[in-house]
């Protein structure tokens, strides 16, 4: 059985970008590295947020967790595997790899939400399009974003069994 880890050490925080972020509450590296982060990323002009997260090496992603204050936390999230350089127009026109509908408990507790694992192999970046929040308010907020999986192509030589 595969062991999945928090991929926080493989997130390239210097390359991460948020579109429609509030100048007062922008994307900070801690949001992608610390599951208990007290900072928030907030949307600016409306509830939509577009978050580009690159990795320092290819990964396999099994699940993700988004933590936030319930009312302003994400409700509908479109996930684009290897979605590099996408704009708001792009994410509305393209078919996402997977769409997540989150409940209040999912964002309050930062619950790991399973992804279609076979769709998230050899991933070097992910784009998250948050189109709606829990209260349909004008501001969407995030306290942490975490991806769980494994580095791609890593093999544990101790698990190799001799045959014959």
mmCIF file with all atom_site columns, C-alpha atoms in Angstrom:
data_model
loop_
_atom_site.group_PDB
_atom_site.id
_atom_site.type_symbol
_atom_site.label_atom_id
_atom_site.label_alt_id
_atom_site.label_comp_id
_atom_site.label_asym_id
_atom_site.label_entity_id
_atom_site.label_seq_id
_atom_site.pdbx_PDB_ins_code
_atom_site.Cartn_x
_atom_site.Cartn_y
_atom_site.Cartn_z
_atom_site.occupancy
_atom_site.B_iso_or_equiv
_atom_site.pdbx_formal_charge
_atom_site.auth_seq_id
_atom_site.auth_comp_id
_atom_site.auth_asym_id
_atom_site.auth_atom_id
_atom_site.pdbx_PDB_model_num
ATOM 1   C CA . UNK A 1 1   ? 0.000   0.000   0.000   1.00 0.00 ? 1   UNK A CA 1
ATOM 2   C CA . UNK A 1 2   ? 1.348   3.424   -0.959  1.00 0.00 ? 2   UNK A CA 1
ATOM 3   C CA . UNK A 1 3   ? 2.400   5.928   1.705   1.00 0.00 ? 3   UNK A CA 1
ATOM 4   C CA . UNK A 1 4   ? 1.254   9.461   0.950   1.00 0.00 ? 4   UNK A CA 1
ATOM 5   C CA . UNK A 1 5   ? 2.982   12.451  2.490   1.00 0.00 ? 5   UNK A CA 1
ATOM 6   C CA . UNK A 1 6   ? 2.282   16.162  2.702   1.00 0.00 ? 6   UNK A CA 1
ATOM 7   C CA . UNK A 1 7   ? 4.075   17.497  -0.381  1.00 0.00 ? 7   UNK A CA 1
ATOM 8   C CA . UNK A 1 8   ? 4.763   20.887  1.265   1.00 0.00 ? 8   UNK A CA 1
ATOM 9   C CA . UNK A 1 9   ? 8.545   20.490  0.908   1.00 0.00 ? 9   UNK A CA 1
ATOM 10  C CA . UNK A 1 10  ? 8.147   19.986  -2.854  1.00 0.00 ? 10  UNK A CA 1
ATOM 11  C CA . UNK A 1 11  ? 6.027   23.113  -3.421  1.00 0.00 ? 11  UNK A CA 1
ATOM 12  C CA . UNK A 1 12  ? 7.969   25.839  -5.189  1.00 0.00 ? 12  UNK A CA 1
ATOM 13  C CA . UNK A 1 13  ? 6.555   28.705  -3.122  1.00 0.00 ? 13  UNK A CA 1
ATOM 14  C CA . UNK A 1 14  ? 8.550   31.355  -4.994  1.00 0.00 ? 14  UNK A CA 1
ATOM 15  C CA . UNK A 1 15  ? 6.735   30.393  -8.202  1.00 0.00 ? 15  UNK A CA 1
ATOM 16  C CA . UNK A 1 16  ? 3.230   30.274  -6.687  1.00 0.00 ? 16  UNK A CA 1
ATOM 17  C CA . UNK A 1 17  ? 0.822   32.961  -7.871  1.00 0.00 ? 17  UNK A CA 1
ATOM 18  C CA . UNK A 1 18  ? -2.682  34.030  -6.868  1.00 0.00 ? 18  UNK A CA 1
ATOM 19  C CA . UNK A 1 19  ? -4.883  36.069  -9.187  1.00 0.00 ? 19  UNK A CA 1
ATOM 20  C CA . UNK A 1 20  ? -7.538  38.384  -7.735  1.00 0.00 ? 20  UNK A CA 1
ATOM 21  C CA . UNK A 1 21  ? -5.749  38.424  -4.381  1.00 0.00 ? 21  UNK A CA 1
ATOM 22  C CA . UNK A 1 22  ? -6.382  41.234  -1.934  1.00 0.00 ? 22  UNK A CA 1
ATOM 23  C CA . UNK A 1 23  ? -3.369  43.552  -1.517  1.00 0.00 ? 23  UNK A CA 1
ATOM 24  C CA . UNK A 1 24  ? -3.992  43.391  2.237   1.00 0.00 ? 24  UNK A CA 1
ATOM 25  C CA . UNK A 1 25  ? -4.151  39.570  2.296   1.00 0.00 ? 25  UNK A CA 1
ATOM 26  C CA . UNK A 1 26  ? -1.907  38.239  -0.503  1.00 0.00 ? 26  UNK A CA 1
ATOM 27  C CA . UNK A 1 27  ? -0.575  34.726  -1.042  1.00 0.00 ? 27  UNK A CA 1
ATOM 28  C CA . UNK A 1 28  ? 2.251   33.968  1.407   1.00 0.00 ? 28  UNK A CA 1
ATOM 29  C CA . UNK A 1 29  ? 4.569   30.922  1.326   1.00 0.00 ? 29  UNK A CA 1
ATOM 30  C CA . UNK A 1 30  ? 3.294   29.849  4.771   1.00 0.00 ? 30  UNK A CA 1
ATOM 31  C CA . UNK A 1 31  ? -0.156  29.133  3.328   1.00 0.00 ? 31  UNK A CA 1
ATOM 32  C CA . UNK A 1 32  ? 1.406   26.404  1.172   1.00 0.00 ? 32  UNK A CA 1
ATOM 33  C CA . UNK A 1 33  ? 3.778   25.012  3.817   1.00 0.00 ? 33  UNK A CA 1
ATOM 34  C CA . UNK A 1 34  ? 2.092   25.312  7.225   1.00 0.00 ? 34  UNK A CA 1
ATOM 35  C CA . UNK A 1 35  ? -1.241  23.497  7.732   1.00 0.00 ? 35  UNK A CA 1
ATOM 36  C CA . UNK A 1 36  ? -1.834  25.576  10.883  1.00 0.00 ? 36  UNK A CA 1
ATOM 37  C CA . UNK A 1 37  ? -1.049  28.918  9.222   1.00 0.00 ? 37  UNK A CA 1
ATOM 38  C CA . UNK A 1 38  ? -2.778  31.897  10.827  1.00 0.00 ? 38  UNK A CA 1
ATOM 39  C CA . UNK A 1 39  ? -2.417  34.145  7.759   1.00 0.00 ? 39  UNK A CA 1
ATOM 40  C CA . UNK A 1 40  ? -5.122  34.302  5.096   1.00 0.00 ? 40  UNK A CA 1
ATOM 41  C CA . UNK A 1 41  ? -5.221  34.689  1.350   1.00 0.00 ? 41  UNK A CA 1
ATOM 42  C CA . UNK A 1 42  ? -8.325  36.673  0.387   1.00 0.00 ? 42  UNK A CA 1
ATOM 43  C CA . UNK A 1 43  ? -9.955  37.497  -2.915  1.00 0.00 ? 43  UNK A CA 1
ATOM 44  C CA . UNK A 1 44  ? -10.231 41.140  -3.913  1.00 0.00 ? 44  UNK A CA 1
ATOM 45  C CA . UNK A 1 45  ? -12.827 42.197  -6.509  1.00 0.00 ? 45  UNK A CA 1
ATOM 46  C CA . UNK A 1 46  ? -15.225 39.257  -6.053  1.00 0.00 ? 46  UNK A CA 1
ATOM 47  C CA . UNK A 1 47  ? -15.315 35.712  -4.645  1.00 0.00 ? 47  UNK A CA 1
ATOM 48  C CA . UNK A 1 48  ? -13.130 34.182  -7.373  1.00 0.00 ? 48  UNK A CA 1
ATOM 49  C CA . UNK A 1 49  ? -9.533  33.145  -6.691  1.00 0.00 ? 49  UNK A CA 1
ATOM 50  C CA . UNK A 1 50  ? -7.098  31.548  -9.097  1.00 0.00 ? 50  UNK A CA 1
ATOM 51  C CA . UNK A 1 51  ? -4.140  29.847  -7.450  1.00 0.00 ? 51  UNK A CA 1
ATOM 52  C CA . UNK A 1 52  ? -1.167  28.476  -9.393  1.00 0.00 ? 52  UNK A CA 1
ATOM 53  C CA . UNK A 1 53  ? 1.046   26.082  -7.403  1.00 0.00 ? 53  UNK A CA 1
ATOM 54  C CA . UNK A 1 54  ? 4.243   24.699  -9.015  1.00 0.00 ? 54  UNK A CA 1
ATOM 55  C CA . UNK A 1 55  ? 6.295   21.828  -7.610  1.00 0.00 ? 55  UNK A CA 1
ATOM 56  C CA . UNK A 1 56  ? 10.090  21.538  -7.551  1.00 0.00 ? 56  UNK A CA 1
ATOM 57  C CA . UNK A 1 57  ? 9.830   18.058  -9.100  1.00 0.00 ? 57  UNK A CA 1
ATOM 58  C CA . UNK A 1 58  ? 7.107   15.891  -10.603 1.00 0.00 ? 58  UNK A CA 1
ATOM 59  C CA . UNK A 1 59  ? 4.697   14.460  -8.063  1.00 0.00 ? 59  UNK A CA 1
ATOM 60  C CA . UNK A 1 60  ? 1.699   12.153  -7.827  1.00 0.00 ? 60  UNK A CA 1
ATOM 61  C CA . UNK A 1 61  ? -1.181  13.759  -5.967  1.00 0.00 ? 61  UNK A CA 1
ATOM 62  C CA . UNK A 1 62  ? -3.666  11.637  -4.043  1.00 0.00 ? 62  UNK A CA 1
ATOM 63  C CA . UNK A 1 63  ? -5.583  14.349  -2.175  1.00 0.00 ? 63  UNK A CA 1
ATOM 64  C CA . UNK A 1 64  ? -5.646  17.981  -1.192  1.00 0.00 ? 64  UNK A CA 1
ATOM 65  C CA . UNK A 1 65  ? -6.848  19.928  1.824   1.00 0.00 ? 65  UNK A CA 1
ATOM 66  C CA . UNK A 1 66  ? -8.077  23.511  1.939   1.00 0.00 ? 66  UNK A CA 1
ATOM 67  C CA . UNK A 1 67  ? -8.533  25.119  5.353   1.00 0.00 ? 67  UNK A CA 1
ATOM 68  C CA . UNK A 1 68  ? -10.430 28.358  5.960   1.00 0.00 ? 68  UNK A CA 1
ATOM 69  C CA . UNK A 1 69  ? -12.995 30.105  8.110   1.00 0.00 ? 69  UNK A CA 1
ATOM 70  C CA . UNK A 1 70  ? -16.243 28.371  7.176   1.00 0.00 ? 70  UNK A CA 1
ATOM 71  C CA . UNK A 1 71  ? -18.313 31.224  5.696   1.00 0.00 ? 71  UNK A CA 1
ATOM 72  C CA . UNK A 1 72  ? -15.613 32.603  3.416   1.00 0.00 ? 72  UNK A CA 1
ATOM 73  C CA . UNK A 1 73  ? -13.986 29.243  2.678   1.00 0.00 ? 73  UNK A CA 1
ATOM 74  C CA . UNK A 1 74  ? -14.073 27.634  -0.782  1.00 0.00 ? 74  UNK A CA 1
ATOM 75  C CA . UNK A 1 75  ? -17.178 25.747  -1.831  1.00 0.00 ? 75  UNK A CA 1
ATOM 76  C CA . UNK A 1 76  ? -16.547 24.952  -5.498  1.00 0.00 ? 76  UNK A CA 1
ATOM 77  C CA . UNK A 1 77  ? -12.983 24.323  -6.671  1.00 0.00 ? 77  UNK A CA 1
ATOM 78  C CA . UNK A 1 78  ? -11.921 23.343  -10.179 1.00 0.00 ? 78  UNK A CA 1
ATOM 79  C CA . UNK A 1 79  ? -8.548  21.576  -10.204 1.00 0.00 ? 79  UNK A CA 1
ATOM 80  C CA . UNK A 1 80  ? -6.356  21.700  -13.313 1.00 0.00 ? 80  UNK A CA 1
ATOM 81  C CA . UNK A 1 81  ? -3.466  19.208  -13.396 1.00 0.00 ? 81  UNK A CA 1
ATOM 82  C CA . UNK A 1 82  ? -0.387  20.749  -15.050 1.00 0.00 ? 82  UNK A CA 1
ATOM 83  C CA . UNK A 1 83  ? -2.431  23.892  -15.678 1.00 0.00 ? 83  UNK A CA 1
ATOM 84  C CA . UNK A 1 84  ? 0.363   26.386  -16.246 1.00 0.00 ? 84  UNK A CA 1
ATOM 85  C CA . UNK A 1 85  ? -0.332  30.062  -17.015 1.00 0.00 ? 85  UNK A CA 1
ATOM 86  C CA . UNK A 1 86  ? -4.139  29.826  -16.937 1.00 0.00 ? 86  UNK A CA 1
ATOM 87  C CA . UNK A 1 87  ? -6.250  32.976  -16.780 1.00 0.00 ? 87  UNK A CA 1
ATOM 88  C CA . UNK A 1 88  ? -9.807  33.401  -15.504 1.00 0.00 ? 88  UNK A CA 1
ATOM 89  C CA . UNK A 1 89  ? -11.008 33.162  -19.118 1.00 0.00 ? 89  UNK A CA 1
ATOM 90  C CA . UNK A 1 90  ? -9.039  29.926  -19.588 1.00 0.00 ? 90  UNK A CA 1
ATOM 91  C CA . UNK A 1 91  ? -10.423 28.180  -16.497 1.00 0.00 ? 91  UNK A CA 1
ATOM 92  C CA . UNK A 1 92  ? -13.978 29.077  -17.489 1.00 0.00 ? 92  UNK A CA 1
ATOM 93  C CA . UNK A 1 93  ? -13.472 27.770  -21.032 1.00 0.00 ? 93  UNK A CA 1
ATOM 94  C CA . UNK A 1 94  ? -11.411 24.616  -20.309 1.00 0.00 ? 94  UNK A CA 1
ATOM 95  C CA . UNK A 1 95  ? -12.571 21.355  -18.769 1.00 0.00 ? 95  UNK A CA 1
ATOM 96  C CA . UNK A 1 96  ? -10.967 20.918  -15.326 1.00 0.00 ? 96  UNK A CA 1
ATOM 97  C CA . UNK A 1 97  ? -9.236  17.695  -14.380 1.00 0.00 ? 97  UNK A CA 1
ATOM 98  C CA . UNK A 1 98  ? -11.607 17.464  -11.402 1.00 0.00 ? 98  UNK A CA 1
ATOM 99  C CA . UNK A 1 99  ? -14.233 19.634  -9.697  1.00 0.00 ? 99  UNK A CA 1
ATOM 100 C CA . UNK A 1 100 ? -14.587 19.562  -5.916  1.00 0.00 ? 100 UNK A CA 1
ATOM 101 C CA . UNK A 1 101 ? -17.701 20.590  -4.012  1.00 0.00 ? 101 UNK A CA 1
ATOM 102 C CA . UNK A 1 102 ? -16.647 21.231  -0.425  1.00 0.00 ? 102 UNK A CA 1
ATOM 103 C CA . UNK A 1 103 ? -18.847 21.380  2.638   1.00 0.00 ? 103 UNK A CA 1
ATOM 104 C CA . UNK A 1 104 ? -18.381 23.627  5.677   1.00 0.00 ? 104 UNK A CA 1
ATOM 105 C CA . UNK A 1 105 ? -16.703 20.837  7.695   1.00 0.00 ? 105 UNK A CA 1
ATOM 106 C CA . UNK A 1 106 ? -14.231 20.165  4.856   1.00 0.00 ? 106 UNK A CA 1
ATOM 107 C CA . UNK A 1 107 ? -12.828 23.702  4.999   1.00 0.00 ? 107 UNK A CA 1
ATOM 108 C CA . UNK A 1 108 ? -13.153 24.190  8.762   1.00 0.00 ? 108 UNK A CA 1
ATOM 109 C CA . UNK A 1 109 ? -11.179 21.007  9.488   1.00 0.00 ? 109 UNK A CA 1
ATOM 110 C CA . UNK A 1 110 ? -8.921  21.068  6.422   1.00 0.00 ? 110 UNK A CA 1
ATOM 111 C CA . UNK A 1 111 ? -10.206 17.609  5.467   1.00 0.00 ? 111 UNK A CA 1
ATOM 112 C CA . UNK A 1 112 ? -8.175  15.702  2.884   1.00 0.00 ? 112 UNK A CA 1
ATOM 113 C CA . UNK A 1 113 ? -10.299 15.454  -0.255  1.00 0.00 ? 113 UNK A CA 1
ATOM 114 C CA . UNK A 1 114 ? -9.445  12.513  -2.502  1.00 0.00 ? 114 UNK A CA 1
ATOM 115 C CA . UNK A 1 115 ? -8.581  13.282  -6.093  1.00 0.00 ? 115 UNK A CA 1
ATOM 116 C CA . UNK A 1 116 ? -8.884  10.957  -9.087  1.00 0.00 ? 116 UNK A CA 1
ATOM 117 C CA . UNK A 1 117 ? -5.403  9.591   -8.451  1.00 0.00 ? 117 UNK A CA 1
ATOM 118 C CA . UNK A 1 118 ? -4.924  8.252   -11.989 1.00 0.00 ? 118 UNK A CA 1
ATOM 119 C CA . UNK A 1 119 ? -5.467  11.810  -13.320 1.00 0.00 ? 119 UNK A CA 1
ATOM 120 C CA . UNK A 1 120 ? -2.815  13.319  -11.047 1.00 0.00 ? 120 UNK A CA 1
ATOM 121 C CA . UNK A 1 121 ? 0.362   11.482  -12.089 1.00 0.00 ? 121 UNK A CA 1
ATOM 122 C CA . UNK A 1 122 ? 3.529   13.261  -13.314 1.00 0.00 ? 122 UNK A CA 1
ATOM 123 C CA . UNK A 1 123 ? 2.284   16.605  -12.023 1.00 0.00 ? 123 UNK A CA 1
ATOM 124 C CA . UNK A 1 124 ? 4.637   19.581  -12.082 1.00 0.00 ? 124 UNK A CA 1
ATOM 125 C CA . UNK A 1 125 ? 1.992   22.191  -11.204 1.00 0.00 ? 125 UNK A CA 1
ATOM 126 C CA . UNK A 1 126 ? -1.651  22.568  -10.229 1.00 0.00 ? 126 UNK A CA 1
ATOM 127 C CA . UNK A 1 127 ? -4.048  25.437  -10.778 1.00 0.00 ? 127 UNK A CA 1
ATOM 128 C CA . UNK A 1 128 ? -6.999  25.800  -8.408  1.00 0.00 ? 128 UNK A CA 1
ATOM 129 C CA . UNK A 1 129 ? -9.947  27.899  -9.533  1.00 0.00 ? 129 UNK A CA 1
ATOM 130 C CA . UNK A 1 130 ? -12.213 28.802  -6.626  1.00 0.00 ? 130 UNK A CA 1
ATOM 131 C CA . UNK A 1 131 ? -15.435 30.064  -8.158  1.00 0.00 ? 131 UNK A CA 1
ATOM 132 C CA . UNK A 1 132 ? -17.696 30.049  -5.119  1.00 0.00 ? 132 UNK A CA 1
ATOM 133 C CA . UNK A 1 133 ? -17.418 30.231  -1.337  1.00 0.00 ? 133 UNK A CA 1
ATOM 134 C CA . UNK A 1 134 ? -19.557 28.725  1.415   1.00 0.00 ? 134 UNK A CA 1
ATOM 135 C CA . UNK A 1 135 ? -21.739 31.814  2.040   1.00 0.00 ? 135 UNK A CA 1
ATOM 136 C CA . UNK A 1 136 ? -21.788 33.127  -1.567  1.00 0.00 ? 136 UNK A CA 1
ATOM 137 C CA . UNK A 1 137 ? -20.081 36.222  -0.164  1.00 0.00 ? 137 UNK A CA 1
ATOM 138 C CA . UNK A 1 138 ? -17.886 38.707  -2.081  1.00 0.00 ? 138 UNK A CA 1
ATOM 139 C CA . UNK A 1 139 ? -14.686 37.570  -0.335  1.00 0.00 ? 139 UNK A CA 1
ATOM 140 C CA . UNK A 1 140 ? -13.172 34.090  -0.421  1.00 0.00 ? 140 UNK A CA 1
ATOM 141 C CA . UNK A 1 141 ? -10.435 33.328  2.103   1.00 0.00 ? 141 UNK A CA 1
ATOM 142 C CA . UNK A 1 142 ? -7.928  30.500  2.553   1.00 0.00 ? 142 UNK A CA 1
ATOM 143 C CA . UNK A 1 143 ? -5.724  29.754  5.560   1.00 0.00 ? 143 UNK A CA 1
ATOM 144 C CA . UNK A 1 144 ? -3.831  26.796  4.132   1.00 0.00 ? 144 UNK A CA 1
ATOM 145 C CA . UNK A 1 145 ? -3.523  24.655  1.027   1.00 0.00 ? 145 UNK A CA 1
ATOM 146 C CA . UNK A 1 146 ? -1.933  21.215  1.258   1.00 0.00 ? 146 UNK A CA 1
ATOM 147 C CA . UNK A 1 147 ? -1.299  18.503  -1.314  1.00 0.00 ? 147 UNK A CA 1
ATOM 148 C CA . UNK A 1 148 ? -0.773  14.870  -0.335  1.00 0.00 ? 148 UNK A CA 1
ATOM 149 C CA . UNK A 1 149 ? 0.880   12.234  -2.481  1.00 0.00 ? 149 UNK A CA 1
ATOM 150 C CA . UNK A 1 150 ? 4.381   11.149  -3.383  1.00 0.00 ? 150 UNK A CA 1
ATOM 151 C CA . UNK A 1 151 ? 7.314   12.274  -5.484  1.00 0.00 ? 151 UNK A CA 1
ATOM 152 C CA . UNK A 1 152 ? 7.081   10.774  -8.973  1.00 0.00 ? 152 UNK A CA 1
ATOM 153 C CA . UNK A 1 153 ? 9.629   8.130   -9.844  1.00 0.00 ? 153 UNK A CA 1
ATOM 154 C CA . UNK A 1 154 ? 10.853  7.513   -6.305  1.00 0.00 ? 154 UNK A CA 1
ATOM 155 C CA . UNK A 1 155 ? 11.390  3.869   -5.513  1.00 0.00 ? 155 UNK A CA 1
ATOM 156 C CA . UNK A 1 156 ? 12.185  2.347   -2.137  1.00 0.00 ? 156 UNK A CA 1
ATOM 157 C CA . UNK A 1 157 ? 14.917  -0.210  -2.879  1.00 0.00 ? 157 UNK A CA 1
ATOM 158 C CA . UNK A 1 158 ? 14.143  -1.965  0.420   1.00 0.00 ? 158 UNK A CA 1
ATOM 159 C CA . UNK A 1 159 ? 10.792  -3.013  -1.070  1.00 0.00 ? 159 UNK A CA 1
ATOM 160 C CA . UNK A 1 160 ? 12.417  -4.821  -4.004  1.00 0.00 ? 160 UNK A CA 1
ATOM 161 C CA . UNK A 1 161 ? 12.088  -8.567  -3.604  1.00 0.00 ? 161 UNK A CA 1
ATOM 162 C CA . UNK A 1 162 ? 14.489  -11.050 -5.122  1.00 0.00 ? 162 UNK A CA 1
ATOM 163 C CA . UNK A 1 163 ? 12.842  -13.524 -7.485  1.00 0.00 ? 163 UNK A CA 1
ATOM 164 C CA . UNK A 1 164 ? 13.904  -16.970 -8.365  1.00 0.00 ? 164 UNK A CA 1
#
